[in-house]
Coordinates of C-alpha atoms in Angstrom, one line a residue:
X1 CA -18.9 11.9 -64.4
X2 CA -20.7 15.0 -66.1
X3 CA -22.9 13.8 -68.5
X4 CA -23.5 16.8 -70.1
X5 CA -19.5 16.9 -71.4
X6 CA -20.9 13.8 -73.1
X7 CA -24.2 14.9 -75.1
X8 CA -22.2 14.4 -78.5
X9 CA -22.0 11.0 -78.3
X10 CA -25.8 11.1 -78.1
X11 CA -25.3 12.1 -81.9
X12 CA -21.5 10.2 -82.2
X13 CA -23.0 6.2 -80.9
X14 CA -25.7 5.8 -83.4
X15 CA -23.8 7.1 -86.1
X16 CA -20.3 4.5 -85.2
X17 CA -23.2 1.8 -84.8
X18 CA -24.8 2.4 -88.1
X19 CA -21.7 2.0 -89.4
X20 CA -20.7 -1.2 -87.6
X21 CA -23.7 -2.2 -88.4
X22 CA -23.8 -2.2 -91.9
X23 CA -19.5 -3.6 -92.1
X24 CA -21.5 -7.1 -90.3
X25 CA -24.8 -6.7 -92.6
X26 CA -24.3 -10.5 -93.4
X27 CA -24.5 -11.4 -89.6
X28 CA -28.1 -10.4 -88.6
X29 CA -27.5 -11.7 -85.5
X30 CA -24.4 -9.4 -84.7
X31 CA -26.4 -6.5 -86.2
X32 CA -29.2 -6.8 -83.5
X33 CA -26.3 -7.2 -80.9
X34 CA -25.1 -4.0 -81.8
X35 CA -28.1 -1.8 -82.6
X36 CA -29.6 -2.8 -79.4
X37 CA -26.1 -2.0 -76.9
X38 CA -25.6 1.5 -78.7
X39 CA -29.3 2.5 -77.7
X40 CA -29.0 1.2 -74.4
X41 CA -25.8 3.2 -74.1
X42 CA -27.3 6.2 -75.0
X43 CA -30.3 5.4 -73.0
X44 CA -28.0 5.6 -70.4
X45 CA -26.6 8.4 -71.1
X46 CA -29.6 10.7 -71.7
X47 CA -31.0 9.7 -68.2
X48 CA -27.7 11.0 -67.0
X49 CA -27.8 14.3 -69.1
X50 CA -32.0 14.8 -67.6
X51 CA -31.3 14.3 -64.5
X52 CA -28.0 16.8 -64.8
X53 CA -30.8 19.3 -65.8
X54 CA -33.7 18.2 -64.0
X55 CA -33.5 21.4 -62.0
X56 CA -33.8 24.2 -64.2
X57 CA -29.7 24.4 -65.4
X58 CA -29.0 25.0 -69.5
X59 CA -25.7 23.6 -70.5
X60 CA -23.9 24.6 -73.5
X61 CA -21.3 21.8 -75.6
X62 CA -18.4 23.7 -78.3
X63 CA -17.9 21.1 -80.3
X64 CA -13.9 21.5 -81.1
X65 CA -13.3 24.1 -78.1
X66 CA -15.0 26.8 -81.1
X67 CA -17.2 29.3 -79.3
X68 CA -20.5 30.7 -80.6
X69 CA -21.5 31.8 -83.0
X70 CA -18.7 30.7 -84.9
X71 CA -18.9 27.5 -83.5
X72 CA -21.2 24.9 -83.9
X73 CA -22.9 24.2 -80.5
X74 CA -25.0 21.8 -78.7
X75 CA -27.5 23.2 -76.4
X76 CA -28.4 20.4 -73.0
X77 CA -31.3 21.6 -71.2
X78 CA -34.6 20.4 -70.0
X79 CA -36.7 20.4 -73.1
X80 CA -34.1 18.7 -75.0
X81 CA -32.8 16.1 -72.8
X82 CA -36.7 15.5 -72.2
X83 CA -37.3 14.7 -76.0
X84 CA -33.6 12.7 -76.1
X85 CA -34.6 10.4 -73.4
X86 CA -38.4 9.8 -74.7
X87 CA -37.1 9.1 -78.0
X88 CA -35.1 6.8 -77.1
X89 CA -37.2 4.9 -74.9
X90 CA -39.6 4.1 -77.7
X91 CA -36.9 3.6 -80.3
X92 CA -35.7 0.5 -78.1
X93 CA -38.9 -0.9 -77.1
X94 CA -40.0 -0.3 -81.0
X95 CA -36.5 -2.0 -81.9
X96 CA -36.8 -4.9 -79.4
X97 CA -40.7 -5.3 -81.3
X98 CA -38.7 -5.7 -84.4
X99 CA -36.4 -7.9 -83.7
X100 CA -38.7 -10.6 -82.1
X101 CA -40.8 -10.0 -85.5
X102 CA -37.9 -10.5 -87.4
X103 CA -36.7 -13.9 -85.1
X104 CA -40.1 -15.3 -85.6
X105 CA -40.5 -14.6 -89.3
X106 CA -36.9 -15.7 -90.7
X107 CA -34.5 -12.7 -91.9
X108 CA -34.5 -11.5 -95.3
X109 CA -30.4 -10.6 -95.7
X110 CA -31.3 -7.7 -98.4
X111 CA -33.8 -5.4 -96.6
X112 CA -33.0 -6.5 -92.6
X113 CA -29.2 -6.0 -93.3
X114 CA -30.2 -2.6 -94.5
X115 CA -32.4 -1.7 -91.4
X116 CA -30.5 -1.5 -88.5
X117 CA -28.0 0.8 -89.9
X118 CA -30.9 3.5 -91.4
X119 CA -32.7 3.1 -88.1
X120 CA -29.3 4.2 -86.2
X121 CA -29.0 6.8 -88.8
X122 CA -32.6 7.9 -88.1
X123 CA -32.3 8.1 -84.2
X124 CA -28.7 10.2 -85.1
X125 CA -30.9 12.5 -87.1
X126 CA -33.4 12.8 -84.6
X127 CA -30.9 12.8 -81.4
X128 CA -28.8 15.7 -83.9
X129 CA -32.4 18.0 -84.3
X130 CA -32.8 18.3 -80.5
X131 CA -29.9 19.0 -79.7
X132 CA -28.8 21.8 -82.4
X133 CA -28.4 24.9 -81.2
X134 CA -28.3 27.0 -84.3
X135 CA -30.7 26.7 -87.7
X136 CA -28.3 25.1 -89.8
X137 CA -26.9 22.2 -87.5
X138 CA -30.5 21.9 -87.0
X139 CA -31.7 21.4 -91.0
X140 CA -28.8 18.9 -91.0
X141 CA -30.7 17.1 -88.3
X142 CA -33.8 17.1 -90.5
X143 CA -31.6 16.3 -93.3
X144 CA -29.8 12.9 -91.7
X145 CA -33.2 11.9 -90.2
X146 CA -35.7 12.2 -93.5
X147 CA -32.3 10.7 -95.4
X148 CA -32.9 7.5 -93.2
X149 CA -36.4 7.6 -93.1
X150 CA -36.8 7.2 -97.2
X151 CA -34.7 4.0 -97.1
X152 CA -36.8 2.2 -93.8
X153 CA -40.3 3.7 -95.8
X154 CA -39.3 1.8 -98.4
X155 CA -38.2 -1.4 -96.9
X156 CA -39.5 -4.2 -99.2
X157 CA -39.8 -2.3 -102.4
X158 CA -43.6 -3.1 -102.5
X159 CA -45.2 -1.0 -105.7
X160 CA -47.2 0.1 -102.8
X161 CA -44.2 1.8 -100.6
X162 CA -42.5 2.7 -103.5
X163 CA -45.9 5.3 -104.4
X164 CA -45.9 6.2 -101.0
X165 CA -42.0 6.8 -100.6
X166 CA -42.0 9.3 -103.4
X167 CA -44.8 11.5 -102.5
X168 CA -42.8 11.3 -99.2
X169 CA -39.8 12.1 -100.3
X170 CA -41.2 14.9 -102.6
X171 CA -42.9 16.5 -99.7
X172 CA -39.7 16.3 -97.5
X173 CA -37.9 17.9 -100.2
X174 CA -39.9 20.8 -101.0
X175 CA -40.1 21.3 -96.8
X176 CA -36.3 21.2 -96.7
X177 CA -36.0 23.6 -99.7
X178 CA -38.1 26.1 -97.7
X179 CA -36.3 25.8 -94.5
X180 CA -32.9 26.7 -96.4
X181 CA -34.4 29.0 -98.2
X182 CA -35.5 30.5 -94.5
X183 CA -31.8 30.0 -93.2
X184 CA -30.3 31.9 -96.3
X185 CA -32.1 34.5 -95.7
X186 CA -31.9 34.8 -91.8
X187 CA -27.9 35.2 -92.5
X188 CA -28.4 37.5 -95.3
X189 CA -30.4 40.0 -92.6
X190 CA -28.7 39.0 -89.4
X191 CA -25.0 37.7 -90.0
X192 CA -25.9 34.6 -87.9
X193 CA -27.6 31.2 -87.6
X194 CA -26.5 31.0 -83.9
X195 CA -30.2 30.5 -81.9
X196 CA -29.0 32.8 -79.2
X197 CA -27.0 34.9 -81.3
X198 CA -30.4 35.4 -83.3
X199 CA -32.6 35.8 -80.3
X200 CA -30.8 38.8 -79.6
X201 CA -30.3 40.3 -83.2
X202 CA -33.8 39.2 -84.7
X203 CA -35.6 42.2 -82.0
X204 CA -33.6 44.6 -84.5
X205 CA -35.0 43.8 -87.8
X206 CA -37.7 45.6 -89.1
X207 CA -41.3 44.0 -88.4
X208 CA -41.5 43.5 -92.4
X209 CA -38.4 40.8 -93.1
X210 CA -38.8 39.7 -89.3
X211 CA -42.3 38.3 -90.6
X212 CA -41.2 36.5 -93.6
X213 CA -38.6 34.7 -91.8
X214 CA -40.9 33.9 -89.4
X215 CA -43.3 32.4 -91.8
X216 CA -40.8 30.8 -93.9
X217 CA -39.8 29.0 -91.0
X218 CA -43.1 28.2 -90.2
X219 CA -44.0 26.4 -92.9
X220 CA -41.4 24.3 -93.3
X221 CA -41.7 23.1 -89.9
X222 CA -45.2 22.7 -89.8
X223 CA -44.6 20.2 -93.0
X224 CA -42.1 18.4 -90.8
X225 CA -45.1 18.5 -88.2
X226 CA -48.1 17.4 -90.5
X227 CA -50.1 20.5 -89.2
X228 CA -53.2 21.0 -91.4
X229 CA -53.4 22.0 -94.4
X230 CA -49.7 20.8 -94.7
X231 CA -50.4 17.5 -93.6
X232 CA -52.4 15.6 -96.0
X233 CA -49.2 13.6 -97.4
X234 CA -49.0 11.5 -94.1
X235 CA -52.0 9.3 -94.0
X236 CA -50.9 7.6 -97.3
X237 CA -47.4 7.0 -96.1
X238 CA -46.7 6.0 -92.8
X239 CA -49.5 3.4 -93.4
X240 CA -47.7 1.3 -96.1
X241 CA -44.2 0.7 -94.0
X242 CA -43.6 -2.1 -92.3
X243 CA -45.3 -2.5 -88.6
X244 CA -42.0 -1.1 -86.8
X245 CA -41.5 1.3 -89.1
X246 CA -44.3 3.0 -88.6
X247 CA -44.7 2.8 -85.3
X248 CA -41.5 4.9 -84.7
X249 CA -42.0 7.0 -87.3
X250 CA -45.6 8.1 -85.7
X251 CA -43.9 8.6 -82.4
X252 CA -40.7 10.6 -83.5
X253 CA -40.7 12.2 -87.1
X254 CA -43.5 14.9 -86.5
X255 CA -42.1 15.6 -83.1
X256 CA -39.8 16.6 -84.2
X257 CA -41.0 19.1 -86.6
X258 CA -43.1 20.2 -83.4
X259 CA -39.9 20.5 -81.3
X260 CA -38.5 23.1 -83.5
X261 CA -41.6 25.4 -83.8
X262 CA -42.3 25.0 -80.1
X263 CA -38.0 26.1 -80.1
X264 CA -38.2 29.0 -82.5
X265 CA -41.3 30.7 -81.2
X266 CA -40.5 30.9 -77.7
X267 CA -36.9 31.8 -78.5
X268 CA -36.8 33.7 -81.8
X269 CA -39.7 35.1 -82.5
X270 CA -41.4 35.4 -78.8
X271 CA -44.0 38.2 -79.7
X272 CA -46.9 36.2 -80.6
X273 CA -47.1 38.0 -84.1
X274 CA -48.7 35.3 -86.1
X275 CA -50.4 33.2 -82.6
X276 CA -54.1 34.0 -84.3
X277 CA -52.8 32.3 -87.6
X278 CA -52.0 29.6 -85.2
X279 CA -55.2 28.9 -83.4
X280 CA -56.6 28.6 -86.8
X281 CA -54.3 26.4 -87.6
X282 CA -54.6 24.4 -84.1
X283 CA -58.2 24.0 -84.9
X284 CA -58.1 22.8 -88.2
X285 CA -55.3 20.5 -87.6
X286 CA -57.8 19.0 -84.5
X287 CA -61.3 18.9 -86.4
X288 CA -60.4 17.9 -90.6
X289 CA -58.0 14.8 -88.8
X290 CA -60.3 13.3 -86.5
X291 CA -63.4 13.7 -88.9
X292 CA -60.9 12.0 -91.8
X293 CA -59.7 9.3 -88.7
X294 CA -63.9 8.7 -88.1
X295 CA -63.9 8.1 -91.8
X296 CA -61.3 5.3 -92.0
X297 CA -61.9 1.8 -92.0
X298 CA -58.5 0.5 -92.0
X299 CA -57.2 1.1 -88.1
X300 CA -53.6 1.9 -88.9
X301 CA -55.1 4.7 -91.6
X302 CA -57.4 6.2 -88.2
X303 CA -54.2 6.0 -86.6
X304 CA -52.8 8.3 -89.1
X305 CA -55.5 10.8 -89.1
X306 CA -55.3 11.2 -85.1
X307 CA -52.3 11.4 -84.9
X308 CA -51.9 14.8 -87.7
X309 CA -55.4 16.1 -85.2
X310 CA -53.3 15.9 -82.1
X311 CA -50.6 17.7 -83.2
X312 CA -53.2 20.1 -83.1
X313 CA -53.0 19.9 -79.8
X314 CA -49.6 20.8 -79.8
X315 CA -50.0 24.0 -82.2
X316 CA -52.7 24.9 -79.6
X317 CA -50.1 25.3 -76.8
X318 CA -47.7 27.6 -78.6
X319 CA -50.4 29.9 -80.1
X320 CA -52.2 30.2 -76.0
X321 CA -48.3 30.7 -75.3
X322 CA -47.5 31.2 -71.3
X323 CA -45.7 29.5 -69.1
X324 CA -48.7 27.0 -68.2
X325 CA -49.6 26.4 -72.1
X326 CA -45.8 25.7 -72.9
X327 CA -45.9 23.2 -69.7
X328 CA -48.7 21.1 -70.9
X329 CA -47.8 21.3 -74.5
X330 CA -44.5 19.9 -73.4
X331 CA -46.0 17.0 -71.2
X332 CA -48.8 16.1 -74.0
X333 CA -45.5 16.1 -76.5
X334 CA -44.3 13.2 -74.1
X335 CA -47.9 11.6 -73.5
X336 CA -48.5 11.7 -77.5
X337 CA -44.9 10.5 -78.8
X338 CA -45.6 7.1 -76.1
X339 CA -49.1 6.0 -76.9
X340 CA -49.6 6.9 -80.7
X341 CA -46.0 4.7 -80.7
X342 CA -47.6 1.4 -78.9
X343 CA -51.0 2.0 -81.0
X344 CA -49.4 1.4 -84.3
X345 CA -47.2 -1.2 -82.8
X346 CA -50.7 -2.8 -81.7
X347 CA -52.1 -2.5 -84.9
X348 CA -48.8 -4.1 -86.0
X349 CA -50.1 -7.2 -83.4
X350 CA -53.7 -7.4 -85.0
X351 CA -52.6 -7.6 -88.4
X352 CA -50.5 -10.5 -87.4
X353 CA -53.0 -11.9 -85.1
X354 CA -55.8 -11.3 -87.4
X355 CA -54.4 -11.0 -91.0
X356 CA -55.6 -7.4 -91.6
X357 CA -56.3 -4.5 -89.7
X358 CA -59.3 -3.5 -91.3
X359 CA -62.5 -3.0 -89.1
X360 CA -64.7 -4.6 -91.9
X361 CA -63.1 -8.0 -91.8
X362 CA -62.6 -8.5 -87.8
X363 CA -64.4 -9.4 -84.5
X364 CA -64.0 -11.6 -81.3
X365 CA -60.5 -10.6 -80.9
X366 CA -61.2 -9.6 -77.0
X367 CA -62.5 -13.2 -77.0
X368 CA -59.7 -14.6 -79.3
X369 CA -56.6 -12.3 -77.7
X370 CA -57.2 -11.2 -74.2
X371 CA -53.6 -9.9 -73.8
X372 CA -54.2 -7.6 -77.5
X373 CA -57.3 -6.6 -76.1
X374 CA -55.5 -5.0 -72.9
X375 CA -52.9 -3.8 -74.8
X376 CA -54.7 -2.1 -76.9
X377 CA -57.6 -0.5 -74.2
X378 CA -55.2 0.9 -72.0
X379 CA -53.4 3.6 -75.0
X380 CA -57.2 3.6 -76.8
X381 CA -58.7 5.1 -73.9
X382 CA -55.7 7.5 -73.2
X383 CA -55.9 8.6 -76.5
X384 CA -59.3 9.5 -76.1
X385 CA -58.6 11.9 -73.2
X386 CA -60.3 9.2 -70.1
X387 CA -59.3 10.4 -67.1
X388 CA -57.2 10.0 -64.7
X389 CA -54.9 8.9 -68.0
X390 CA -51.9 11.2 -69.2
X391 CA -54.0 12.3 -72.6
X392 CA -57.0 13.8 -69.6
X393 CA -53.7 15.6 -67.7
X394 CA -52.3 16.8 -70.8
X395 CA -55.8 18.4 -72.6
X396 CA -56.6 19.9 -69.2
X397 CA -53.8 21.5 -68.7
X398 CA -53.8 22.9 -72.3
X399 CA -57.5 24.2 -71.9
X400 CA -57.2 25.3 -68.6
X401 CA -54.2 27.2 -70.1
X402 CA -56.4 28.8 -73.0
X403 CA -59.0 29.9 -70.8
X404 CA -57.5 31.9 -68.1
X405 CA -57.6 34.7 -71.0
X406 CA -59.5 33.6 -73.9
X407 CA -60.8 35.6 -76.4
X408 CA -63.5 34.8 -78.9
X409 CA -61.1 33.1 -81.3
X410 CA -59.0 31.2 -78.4
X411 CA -62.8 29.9 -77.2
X412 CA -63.4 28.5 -80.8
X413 CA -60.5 27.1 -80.6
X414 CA -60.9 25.3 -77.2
X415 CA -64.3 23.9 -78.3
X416 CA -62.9 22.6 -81.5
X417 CA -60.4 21.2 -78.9
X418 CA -63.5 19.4 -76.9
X419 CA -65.2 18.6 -79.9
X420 CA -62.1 17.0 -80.9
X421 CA -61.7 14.7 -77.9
X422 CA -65.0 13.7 -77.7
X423 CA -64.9 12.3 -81.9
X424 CA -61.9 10.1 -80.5
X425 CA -63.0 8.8 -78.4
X426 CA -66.3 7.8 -80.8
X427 CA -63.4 6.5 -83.4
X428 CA -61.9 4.6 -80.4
X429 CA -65.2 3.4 -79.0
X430 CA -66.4 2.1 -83.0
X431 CA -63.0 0.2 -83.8
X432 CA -63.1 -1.6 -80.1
X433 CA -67.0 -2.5 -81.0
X434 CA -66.3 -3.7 -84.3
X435 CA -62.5 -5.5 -83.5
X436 CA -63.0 -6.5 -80.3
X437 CA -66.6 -7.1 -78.9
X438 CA -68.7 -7.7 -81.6
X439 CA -68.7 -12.1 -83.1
X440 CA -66.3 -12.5 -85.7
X441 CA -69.2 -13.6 -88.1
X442 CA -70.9 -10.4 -88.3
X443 CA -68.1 -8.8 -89.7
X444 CA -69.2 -6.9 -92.9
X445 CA -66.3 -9.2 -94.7
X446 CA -65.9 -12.2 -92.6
X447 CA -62.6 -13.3 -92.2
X448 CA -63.3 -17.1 -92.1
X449 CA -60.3 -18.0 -89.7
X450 CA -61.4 -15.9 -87.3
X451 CA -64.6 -17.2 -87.3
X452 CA -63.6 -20.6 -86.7
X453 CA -61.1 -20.3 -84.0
X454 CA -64.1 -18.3 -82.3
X455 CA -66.0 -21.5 -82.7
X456 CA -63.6 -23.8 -81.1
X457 CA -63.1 -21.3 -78.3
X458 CA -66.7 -20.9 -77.8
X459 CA -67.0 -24.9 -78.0
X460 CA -64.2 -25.6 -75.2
X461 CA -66.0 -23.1 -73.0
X462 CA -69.1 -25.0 -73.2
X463 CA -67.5 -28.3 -73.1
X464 CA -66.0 -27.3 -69.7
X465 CA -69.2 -26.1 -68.4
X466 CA -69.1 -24.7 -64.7
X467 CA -66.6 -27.1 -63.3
X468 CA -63.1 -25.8 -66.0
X469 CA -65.1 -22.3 -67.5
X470 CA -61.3 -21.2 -67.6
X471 CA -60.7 -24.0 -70.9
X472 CA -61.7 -21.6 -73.5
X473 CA -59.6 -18.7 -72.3
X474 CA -56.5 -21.6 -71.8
X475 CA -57.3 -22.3 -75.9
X476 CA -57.7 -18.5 -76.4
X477 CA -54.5 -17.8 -74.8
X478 CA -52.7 -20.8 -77.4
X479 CA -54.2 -19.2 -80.0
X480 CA -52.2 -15.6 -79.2
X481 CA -49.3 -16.9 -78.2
X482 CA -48.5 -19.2 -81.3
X483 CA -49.4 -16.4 -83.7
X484 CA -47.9 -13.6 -81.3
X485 CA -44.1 -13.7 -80.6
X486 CA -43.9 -12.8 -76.8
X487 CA -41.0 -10.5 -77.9
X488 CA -43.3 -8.2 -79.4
X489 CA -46.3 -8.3 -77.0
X490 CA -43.7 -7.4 -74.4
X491 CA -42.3 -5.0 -75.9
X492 CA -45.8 -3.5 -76.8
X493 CA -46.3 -3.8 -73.2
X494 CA -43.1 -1.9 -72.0
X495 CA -44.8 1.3 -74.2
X496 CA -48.3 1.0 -72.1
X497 CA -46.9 1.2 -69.3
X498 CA -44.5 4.2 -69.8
X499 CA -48.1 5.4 -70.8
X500 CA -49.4 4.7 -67.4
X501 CA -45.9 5.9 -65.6
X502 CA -46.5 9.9 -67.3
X503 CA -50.3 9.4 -65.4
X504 CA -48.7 7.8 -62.4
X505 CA -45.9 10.3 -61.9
X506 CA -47.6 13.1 -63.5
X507 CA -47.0 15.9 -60.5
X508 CA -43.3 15.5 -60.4
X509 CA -43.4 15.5 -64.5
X510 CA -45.4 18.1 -64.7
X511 CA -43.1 20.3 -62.3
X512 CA -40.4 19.7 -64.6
X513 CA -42.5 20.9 -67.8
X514 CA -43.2 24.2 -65.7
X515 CA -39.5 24.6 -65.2
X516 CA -38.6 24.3 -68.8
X517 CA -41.3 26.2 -69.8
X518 CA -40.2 29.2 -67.9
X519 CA -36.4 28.4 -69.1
X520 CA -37.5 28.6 -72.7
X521 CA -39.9 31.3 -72.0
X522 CA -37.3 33.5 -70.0
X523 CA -34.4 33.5 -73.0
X524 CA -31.9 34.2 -70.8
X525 CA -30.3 30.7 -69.6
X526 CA -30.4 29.7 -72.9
X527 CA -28.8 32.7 -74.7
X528 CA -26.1 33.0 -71.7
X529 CA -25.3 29.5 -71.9
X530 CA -24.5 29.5 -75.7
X531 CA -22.8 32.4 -75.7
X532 CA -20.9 33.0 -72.2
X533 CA -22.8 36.1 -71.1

């Protein structure tokens, strides 16, 4: 079987399931059955299509037997069967998270009936975006995704997610207004939206008009990508959706935004004309997010605020540009899109566990919930660039990268990059001080349950003295799991240890990054693929 011949259906199965989906919206139970078999499907399915092109080949779908560029085409090759088969990992284990939260809670028929079909959608959107191999098949990605994303931000119809929807919405809007405005006039001065047909007919234009698409474009994908100062809408909306809803929007929605610039600057605009607007972009991005995620009291807010600095990160690789940059950029996309995924589905956990996730009101939770504690360590740490962790690989490689030839603004720019590290780690270090380690009664704003199960542990270990020490853990333990559905610390689980597989595996990974970055870098495979060269 060629799984390549099949990429569509990547795009095709969670559209059919959304659809089925919503026909049975009155049997919850049915829903989940079908949400969860399409994405193992086309988990399935992307495996097949990365390993077709684990070794370097591009492979070009015409949907309808139309050639390009008057066709629309679907481009298969290693950077975008990378981000299909990431994606969809974390969608599932963020959809398995779900549905054990919704099992243990009782379903609501009005907004659960409504969310597997938008999160289909959503994954269609996204699964449509890396796929699209011209500008316009590619805003209609944006277009299905952000579509599905205002209905699951809103789930509930809280006063609160209803304030945060529309400044999201209004933002998207204005982001997607740009980026037709940059696909109008593309056509106007080239004939095509065709990727490859534009790689080669962009090189004519003039430098003028070449730069104003080029910045048009820009912006509207660095909107999508919450790079500074474009960014500032994020931290007040991803907090206020529901736990699974934000987790998967942290991992996915701005990577996607990144995927396209990381796309268009290697392939359409390859010269490196705006890279020193970039680098101060980069750095901003890095330094204003972590200093507003040191700021935050409420975790899942922190988590916002890293996660807009990191994409810093990202902006940091294309601006160095070169085949090493592009690799680690690509393996830190990976890295990022896994753990900032199981960190908000852990903050997810401690608001359950805990009744808030604000720092002011919690302690003894590495007493209270040993299994929460590990969960959340092992991303926290990675996060923060420990080694030998993924987040370490990733920022080395991107340094390393910058400093083979740095100049004096590309050195800035690598120390706001260490600077950056180091203040997450200090965030990371203060909310595991504060949540985890210190009593539950010296919380700022003691949150009196807490308090007294830490009592009652901290009497059962003492009442079992050195003969049963084990007795308060056992009680501990009872605590977690009757407040904790094992559905959703597994699934939390599943998304630490994918975390621990990119560190594990990182040489063979990190071979395949250097291999699509030279593809994407060289032009050729891609532009002979689409158009039969």
């Amino acid at each position: 079987m060629n799984f390549l011949d099949l990429a569509p259906l990547a795009v095709v199965l969670p559209i059919f399931g959304a659809g089925a989906a919503f026909l049975v919206r009155r049997r919850i139970k049915l829903q989940r059955l079908i949400t969860i078999g399409i994405l193992c499907v086309t988990l399935v399915l992307e495996a097949g299509m990365l390993a077709a092109v684990w070794g370097g080949e591009s492979y070009a779908v015409h949907i309808g037997g139309w050639q390009s560029p008057w066709g629309i085409s679907l481009m298969v090759d290693g950077f975008s069967a990378f981000m299909l088969l990431i994606s969809t990992v974390v969608s599932l284990a963020v959809l398995f998270y779900a549905t054990s939260q919704g099992l243990a809670d009782g379903d609501e028929p009005g907004p659960v009936s409504v969310f597997h079909p938008a999160y289909l959608i959503l994954l269609a959107g996204v699964s449509n975006a890396f796929l699209a191999a011209d500008l316009f098949n590619l805003y209609v990605g944006f277009e299905i995704l952000l579509t599905a994303s205002y209905v699951l931000l809103t789930l509930g119809a809280t006063a609160e997610r209803i304030r945060a929807g529309t400044t999201y919405v209004v933002v998207s809007v204005v982001s997607s207004v740009i980026f037709l405005m940059g696909i109008a006039m593309t056509y106007a001065a080239t004939g095509t939206v065709n990727m490859a047909d534009l790689a080669v007919k962009l090189p004519q234009l003039d430098t003028g008009p070449q730069l104003i698409l080029h910045v048009l474009l820009l912006i509207a994908f660095g909107i999508k990508a919450a790079v500074f100062p474009l960014s500032l809408w994020l931290p007040d909306s991803y907090p206020t959706a529901p736990a699974p809803v934000t987790a998967v929007f942290a991992g996915l929605l701005t990577k996607v935004g990144v995927y396209a610039i990381v796309r268009t600057e290697t392939l359409l605009f390859p010269g490196g004309a705006v890279n020193a607007g970039l680098l101060v972009v980069a750095a901003l991005t890095m330094v204003i997010g972590i200093l507003g995620a040191i700021a935050q009291t409420d975790f899942k807010r922190m988590l916002s605020f890293t996660l807009t600095s990191h994409i810093g990160y990202l902006i940091f690789g294309v601006a160095v540009g070169g085949e090493l940059a592009i690799a680690a950029t690509i393996y830190y996309v990976g890295h990022h899109i896994i753990v900032q995924t199981s960190l908000f589905m852990v903050a997810g956990l401690i608001e359950r566990r805990a009744g808030s996730a604000n720092v002011t009101r919690l302690g003894s939770l590495a007493k209270l919930s040993p299994a929460l504690s590990l969960l959340f360590f092992i991303p926290a740490i990675n996060l923060g660039g420990i080694p030998p962790f993924s987040g370490f690989l990733g920022k080395f490689g991107l340094l390393h990268a910058a400093a083979q030839d740095a100049d004096a603004l590309t050195w800035v720019v690598i120390g706001a990059g260490l600077l950056t590290s180091l203040l997450t780690l200090l965030a990371i270090i203060r909310v595991w001080a504060r949540m985890f380690w210190r009593r539950a009664a010296d919380a700022e704003i003691p949150n009196p349950d807490l308090v007294d199960e830490a009592a009652k542990v901290a009497d059962q270990t003492a009442a079992g003295g050195a003969q049963a020490p084990h007795l308060g853990l056992k009680l501990a333990r009872e605590l977690e799991s009757a407040a904790l559905p094992w559905g959703m610390r597994y699934a939390t689980g599943s998304l630490v240890v994918a975390g621990i597989a990119l560190t594990v595996f990182a040489g063979p990974i990190f071979e395949f990054c250097q291999r699509v970055a030279a593809q994407l870098i060289a032009h050729e495979p891609y532009i002979n693929a689409i158009l039969n060269y």
